[in-house]
CSV table of C-alpha atoms and ligand atoms in Angstrom, one decimal:
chain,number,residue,atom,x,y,z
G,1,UNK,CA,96.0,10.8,90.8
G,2,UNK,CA,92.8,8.6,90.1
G,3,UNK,CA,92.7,5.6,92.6
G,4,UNK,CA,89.7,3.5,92.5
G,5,UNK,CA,90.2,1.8,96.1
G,6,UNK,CA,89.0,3.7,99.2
G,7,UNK,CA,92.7,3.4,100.6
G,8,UNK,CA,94.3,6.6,101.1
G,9,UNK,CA,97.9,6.9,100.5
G,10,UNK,CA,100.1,9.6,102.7
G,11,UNK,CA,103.8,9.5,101.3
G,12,UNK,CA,105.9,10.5,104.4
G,13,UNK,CA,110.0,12.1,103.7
G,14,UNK,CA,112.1,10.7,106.1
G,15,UNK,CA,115.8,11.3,106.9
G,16,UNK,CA,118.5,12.7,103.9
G,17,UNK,CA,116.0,11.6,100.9
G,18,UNK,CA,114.0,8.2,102.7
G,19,UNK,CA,110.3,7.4,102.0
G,20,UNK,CA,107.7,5.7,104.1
G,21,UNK,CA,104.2,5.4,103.1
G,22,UNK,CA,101.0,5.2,105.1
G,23,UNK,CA,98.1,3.6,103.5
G,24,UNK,CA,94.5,3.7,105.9
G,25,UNK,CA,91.3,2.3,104.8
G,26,UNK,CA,88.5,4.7,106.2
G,27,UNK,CA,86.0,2.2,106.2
G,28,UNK,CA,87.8,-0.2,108.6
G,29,UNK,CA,89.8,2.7,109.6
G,30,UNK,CA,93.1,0.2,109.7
G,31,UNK,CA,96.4,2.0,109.0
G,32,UNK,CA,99.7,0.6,107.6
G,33,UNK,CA,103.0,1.8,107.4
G,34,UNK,CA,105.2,0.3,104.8
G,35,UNK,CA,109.2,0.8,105.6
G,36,UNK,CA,110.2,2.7,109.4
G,37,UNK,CA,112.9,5.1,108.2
G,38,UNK,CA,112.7,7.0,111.4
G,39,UNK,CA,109.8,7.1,114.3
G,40,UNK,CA,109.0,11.0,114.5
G,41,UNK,CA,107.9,12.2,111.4
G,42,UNK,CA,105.7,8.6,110.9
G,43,UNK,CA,103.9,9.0,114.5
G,44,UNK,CA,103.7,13.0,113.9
G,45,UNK,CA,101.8,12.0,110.6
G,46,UNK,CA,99.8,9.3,112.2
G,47,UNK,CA,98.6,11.7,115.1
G,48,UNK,CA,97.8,14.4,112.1
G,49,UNK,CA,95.3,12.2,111.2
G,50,UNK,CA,94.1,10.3,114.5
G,51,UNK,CA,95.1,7.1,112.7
G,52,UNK,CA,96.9,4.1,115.1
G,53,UNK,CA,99.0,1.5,112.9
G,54,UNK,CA,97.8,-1.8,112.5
G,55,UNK,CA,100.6,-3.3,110.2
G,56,UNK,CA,104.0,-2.5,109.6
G,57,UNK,CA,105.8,-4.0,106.6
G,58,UNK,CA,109.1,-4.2,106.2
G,59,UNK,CA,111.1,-4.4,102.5
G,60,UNK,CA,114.2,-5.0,103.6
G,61,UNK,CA,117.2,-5.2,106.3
G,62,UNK,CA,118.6,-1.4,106.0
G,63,UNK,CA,118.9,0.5,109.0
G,64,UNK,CA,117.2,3.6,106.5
G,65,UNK,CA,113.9,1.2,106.3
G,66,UNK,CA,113.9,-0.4,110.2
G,67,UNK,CA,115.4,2.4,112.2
G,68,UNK,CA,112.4,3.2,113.8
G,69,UNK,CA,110.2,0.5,114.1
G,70,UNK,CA,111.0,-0.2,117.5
G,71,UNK,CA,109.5,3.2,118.7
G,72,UNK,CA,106.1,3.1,116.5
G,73,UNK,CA,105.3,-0.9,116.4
G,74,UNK,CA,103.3,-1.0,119.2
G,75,UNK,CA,101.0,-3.3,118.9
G,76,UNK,CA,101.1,-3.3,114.5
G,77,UNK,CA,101.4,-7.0,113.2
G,78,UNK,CA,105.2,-6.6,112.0
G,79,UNK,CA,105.8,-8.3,108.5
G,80,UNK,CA,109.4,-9.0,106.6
G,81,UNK,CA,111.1,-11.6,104.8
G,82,UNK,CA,111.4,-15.2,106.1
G,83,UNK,CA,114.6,-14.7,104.7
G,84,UNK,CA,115.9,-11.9,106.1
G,85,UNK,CA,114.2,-12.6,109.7
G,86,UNK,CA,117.9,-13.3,111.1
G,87,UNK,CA,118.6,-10.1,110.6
G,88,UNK,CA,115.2,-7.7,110.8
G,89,UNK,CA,113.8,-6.7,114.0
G,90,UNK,CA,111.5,-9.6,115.4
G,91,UNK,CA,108.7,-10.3,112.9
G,92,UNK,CA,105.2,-11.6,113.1
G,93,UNK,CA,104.4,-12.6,110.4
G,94,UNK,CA,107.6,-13.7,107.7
G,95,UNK,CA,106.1,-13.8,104.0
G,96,UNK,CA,108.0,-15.2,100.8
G,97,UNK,CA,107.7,-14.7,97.4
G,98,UNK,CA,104.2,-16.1,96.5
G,99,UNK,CA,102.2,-15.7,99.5
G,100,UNK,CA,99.2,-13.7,99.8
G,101,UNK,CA,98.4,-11.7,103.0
G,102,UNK,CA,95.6,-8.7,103.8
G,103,UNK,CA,96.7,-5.6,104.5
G,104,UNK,CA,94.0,-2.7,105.6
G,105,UNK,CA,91.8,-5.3,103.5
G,106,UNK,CA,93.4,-5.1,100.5
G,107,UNK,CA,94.9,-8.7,98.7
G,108,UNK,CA,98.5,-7.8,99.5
G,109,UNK,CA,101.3,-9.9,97.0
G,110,UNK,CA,104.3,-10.5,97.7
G,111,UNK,CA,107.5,-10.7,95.5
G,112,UNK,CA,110.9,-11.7,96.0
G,113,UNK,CA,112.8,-8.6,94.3
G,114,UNK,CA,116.0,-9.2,95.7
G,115,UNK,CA,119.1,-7.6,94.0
G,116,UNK,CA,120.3,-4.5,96.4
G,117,UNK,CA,120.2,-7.1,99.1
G,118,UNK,CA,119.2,-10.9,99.1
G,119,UNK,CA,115.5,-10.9,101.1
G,120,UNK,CA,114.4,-7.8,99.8
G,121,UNK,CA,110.5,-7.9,98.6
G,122,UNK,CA,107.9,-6.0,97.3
G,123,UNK,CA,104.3,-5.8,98.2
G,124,UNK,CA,101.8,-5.2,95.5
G,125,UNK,CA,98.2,-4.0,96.3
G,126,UNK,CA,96.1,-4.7,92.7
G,127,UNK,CA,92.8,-3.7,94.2
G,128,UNK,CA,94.5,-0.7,95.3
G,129,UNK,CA,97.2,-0.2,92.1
G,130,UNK,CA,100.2,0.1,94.7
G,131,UNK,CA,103.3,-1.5,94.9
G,132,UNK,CA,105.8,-0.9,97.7
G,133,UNK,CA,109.6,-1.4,95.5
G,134,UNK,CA,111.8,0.3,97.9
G,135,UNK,CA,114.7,-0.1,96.7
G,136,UNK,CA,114.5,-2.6,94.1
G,137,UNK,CA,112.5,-0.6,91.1
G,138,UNK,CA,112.8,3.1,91.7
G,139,UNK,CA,111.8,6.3,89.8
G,140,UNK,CA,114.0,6.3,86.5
G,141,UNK,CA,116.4,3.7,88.6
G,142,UNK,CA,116.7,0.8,90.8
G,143,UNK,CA,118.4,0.2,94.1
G,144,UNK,CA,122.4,-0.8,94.1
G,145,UNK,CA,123.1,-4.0,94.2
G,146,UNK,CA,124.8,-4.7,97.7
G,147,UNK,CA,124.5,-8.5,98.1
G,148,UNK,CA,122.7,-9.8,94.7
G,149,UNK,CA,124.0,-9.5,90.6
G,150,UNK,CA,122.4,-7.9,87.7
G,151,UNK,CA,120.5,-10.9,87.0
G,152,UNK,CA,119.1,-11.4,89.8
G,153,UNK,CA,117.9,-7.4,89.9
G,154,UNK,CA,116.8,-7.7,86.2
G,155,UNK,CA,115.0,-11.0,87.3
G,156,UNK,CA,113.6,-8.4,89.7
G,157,UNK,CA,112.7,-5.9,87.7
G,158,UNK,CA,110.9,-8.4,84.8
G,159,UNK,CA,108.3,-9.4,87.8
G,160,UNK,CA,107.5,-5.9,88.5
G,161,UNK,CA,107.9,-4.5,84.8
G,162,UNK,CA,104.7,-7.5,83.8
G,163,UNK,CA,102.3,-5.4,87.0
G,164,UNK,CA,99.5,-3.2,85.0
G,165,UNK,CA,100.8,0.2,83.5
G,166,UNK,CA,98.5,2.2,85.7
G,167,UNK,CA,100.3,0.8,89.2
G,168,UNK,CA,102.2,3.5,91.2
G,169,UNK,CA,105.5,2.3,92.3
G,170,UNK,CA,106.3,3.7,95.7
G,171,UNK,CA,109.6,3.2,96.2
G,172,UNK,CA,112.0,4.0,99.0
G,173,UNK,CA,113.9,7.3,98.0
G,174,UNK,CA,114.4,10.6,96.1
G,175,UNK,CA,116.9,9.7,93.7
G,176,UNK,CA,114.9,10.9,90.7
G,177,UNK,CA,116.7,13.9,89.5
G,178,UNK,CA,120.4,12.3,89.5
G,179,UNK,CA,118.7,9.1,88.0
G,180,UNK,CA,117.4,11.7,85.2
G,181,UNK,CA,120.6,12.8,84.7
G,182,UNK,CA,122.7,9.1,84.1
G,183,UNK,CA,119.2,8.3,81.7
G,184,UNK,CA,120.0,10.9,79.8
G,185,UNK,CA,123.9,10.0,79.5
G,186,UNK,CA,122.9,6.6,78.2
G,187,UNK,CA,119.5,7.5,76.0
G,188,UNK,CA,119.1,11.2,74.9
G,189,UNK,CA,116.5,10.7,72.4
G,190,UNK,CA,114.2,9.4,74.2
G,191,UNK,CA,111.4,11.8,73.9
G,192,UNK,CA,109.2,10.5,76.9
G,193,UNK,CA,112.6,10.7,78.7
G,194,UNK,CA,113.1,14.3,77.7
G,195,UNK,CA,109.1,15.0,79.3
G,196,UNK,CA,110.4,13.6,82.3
G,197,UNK,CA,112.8,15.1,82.9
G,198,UNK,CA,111.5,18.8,82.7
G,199,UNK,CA,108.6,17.4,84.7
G,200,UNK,CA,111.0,16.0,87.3
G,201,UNK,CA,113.3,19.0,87.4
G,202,UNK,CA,110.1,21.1,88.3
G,203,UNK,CA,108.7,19.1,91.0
G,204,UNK,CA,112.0,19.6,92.7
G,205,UNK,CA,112.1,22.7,92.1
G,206,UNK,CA,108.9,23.2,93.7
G,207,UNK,CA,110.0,21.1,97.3
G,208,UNK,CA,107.9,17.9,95.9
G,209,UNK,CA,107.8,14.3,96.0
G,210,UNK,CA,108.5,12.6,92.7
G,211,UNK,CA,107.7,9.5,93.9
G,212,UNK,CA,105.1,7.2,93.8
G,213,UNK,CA,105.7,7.3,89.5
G,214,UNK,CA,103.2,4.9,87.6
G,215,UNK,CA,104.4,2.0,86.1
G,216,UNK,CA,103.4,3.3,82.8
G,217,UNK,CA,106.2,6.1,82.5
G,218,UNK,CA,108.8,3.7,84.4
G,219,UNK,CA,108.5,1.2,81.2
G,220,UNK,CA,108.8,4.3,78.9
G,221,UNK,CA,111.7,5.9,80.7
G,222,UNK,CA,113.7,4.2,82.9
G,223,UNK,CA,116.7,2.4,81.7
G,224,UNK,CA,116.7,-0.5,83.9
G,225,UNK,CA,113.0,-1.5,82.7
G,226,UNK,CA,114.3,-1.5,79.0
G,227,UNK,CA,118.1,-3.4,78.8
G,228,UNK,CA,115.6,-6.5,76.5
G,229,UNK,CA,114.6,-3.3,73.6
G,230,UNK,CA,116.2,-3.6,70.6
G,231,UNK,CA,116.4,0.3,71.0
G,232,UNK,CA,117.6,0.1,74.0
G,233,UNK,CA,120.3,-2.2,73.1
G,234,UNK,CA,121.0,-0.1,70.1
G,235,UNK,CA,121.8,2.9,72.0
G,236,UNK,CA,123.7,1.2,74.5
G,237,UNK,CA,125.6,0.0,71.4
G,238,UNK,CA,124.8,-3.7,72.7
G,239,UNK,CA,122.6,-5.1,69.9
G,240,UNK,CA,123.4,-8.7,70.4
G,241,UNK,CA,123.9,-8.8,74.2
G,242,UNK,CA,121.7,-10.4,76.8
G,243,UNK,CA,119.5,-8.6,78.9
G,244,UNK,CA,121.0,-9.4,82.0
G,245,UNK,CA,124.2,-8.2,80.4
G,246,UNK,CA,123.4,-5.1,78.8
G,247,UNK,CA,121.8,-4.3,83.0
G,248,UNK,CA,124.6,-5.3,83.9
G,249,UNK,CA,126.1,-2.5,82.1
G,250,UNK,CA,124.0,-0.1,83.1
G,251,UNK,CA,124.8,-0.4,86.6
G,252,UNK,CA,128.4,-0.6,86.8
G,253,UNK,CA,128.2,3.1,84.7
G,254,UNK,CA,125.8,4.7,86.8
G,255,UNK,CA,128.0,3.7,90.2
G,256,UNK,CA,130.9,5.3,88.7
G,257,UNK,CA,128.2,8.4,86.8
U,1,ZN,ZN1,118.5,-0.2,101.1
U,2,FE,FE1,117.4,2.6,101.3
């Protein structure tokens, strides 16, 4: 994968089917984690690579994204929601949607993608092409929505659909081959889809990640990037329904898929 930044980017399986993500600038030689799933595995990869954390950020209040950020903060700057910091461990530093922070020096966005809870966000790296979706936008899906609606998840997904094509989405679990399997049900013609698909099932079958996707094959292929395509809409055999409602569709059959 071409990245233009000198960030590295270590993708780190946690737990059942949890990612976190380290990203270390050598030239400062600053570290962030992004999500805590579980202490072990993070601070056995940090040590791999002599790296010490200097930010942890946090997308939101599950205990599958927080669990072990007690045992590895340290002394990492801790970031989160200001709008979830009632309920996520004790922040430093509590960001909305809007604000700007740096992050292993790297302009760090951040974007109120709330949907599978209220307070969730996403951080988005341009100089770096990264953006940190947990469970908001994920490969060929998106997260459940717990505490928010569809429209508020496809409000979601229309800020992080309008990032460049070439952005890779890491986001917070590997859900890809049973989200392959419901975007199939729903849009079987789809020949990037079909591509996918094969490529997917292969990855898997191989013991590897299929996450961080680019943002590029998430507009082509997943179904909850495309509920405002006239051939979308079409196949969903909603022509002249809203976006919002046609998401809203979508959802309710994959929790029952
Ligand atoms: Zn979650
Ligand atoms: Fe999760």
């Amino acid at each position: 994968m071409t990245n233009t930044s000198p960030l590295e980017l270590v993708v780190v399986p946690c737990r059942q089917d949890n990612y976190a993500f380290l990203v270390h600038d050598a030239r400062t030689q600053q570290t962030a984690l992004i999500d805590a799933p579980e202490a072990a595995l993070i601070q056995a990869a940090l040590d791999a690579r002599g790296w010490t954390l200097n930010d942890i950020l946090i997308t939101h209040h599950h205990d599958d994204h927080v669990d072990g950020l007690a045992a590895l903060r340290g002394d990492a700057r801790v970031i989160g929601a200001q709008a979830d910091a009632h309920r996520l461990p004790a922040l430093d530093l509590a960001v909305k949607e809007g604000d700007q922070i740096t992050v292993c020096g790297q302009a760090t966005h951040i974007f109120d993608v709330s949907g599978h809870t209220i307070g969730h966000i996403a951080y988005y790296m341009p100089g770096a092409n990264l953006v940190f979706t947990a469970d908001s936008l994920m490969a060929l899906g998106c997260g459940r929505l717990f505490e928010g609606d569809a429209s508020q998840m496809w409000d979601s997904m229309q800020k992080l659909r309008a990032l460049p094509d070439e952005t890779l989405v890491c986001s917070g679990h590997e859900y890809t081959a049973a989200n392959a399997r419901f975007a199939a049900s729903l849009d079987p013609d789809n020949p990037d889809l079909i591509l996918r698909i094969k490529a997917v099932e292969k990855a898997r079958a191989a013991g590897q990640a299929t996450v961080p996707s680019t943002l590029a094959e998430e507009k082509r292929t997943n179904p909850y990037l495309r509920v405002d395509l006239p051939e979308f809409k079409a196949v969903m055999g909603m022509p002249d329904a809203s976006p919002a409602d046609v998401f809203a569709k979508v959802r309710a059959l994959k929790d029952s898929f």
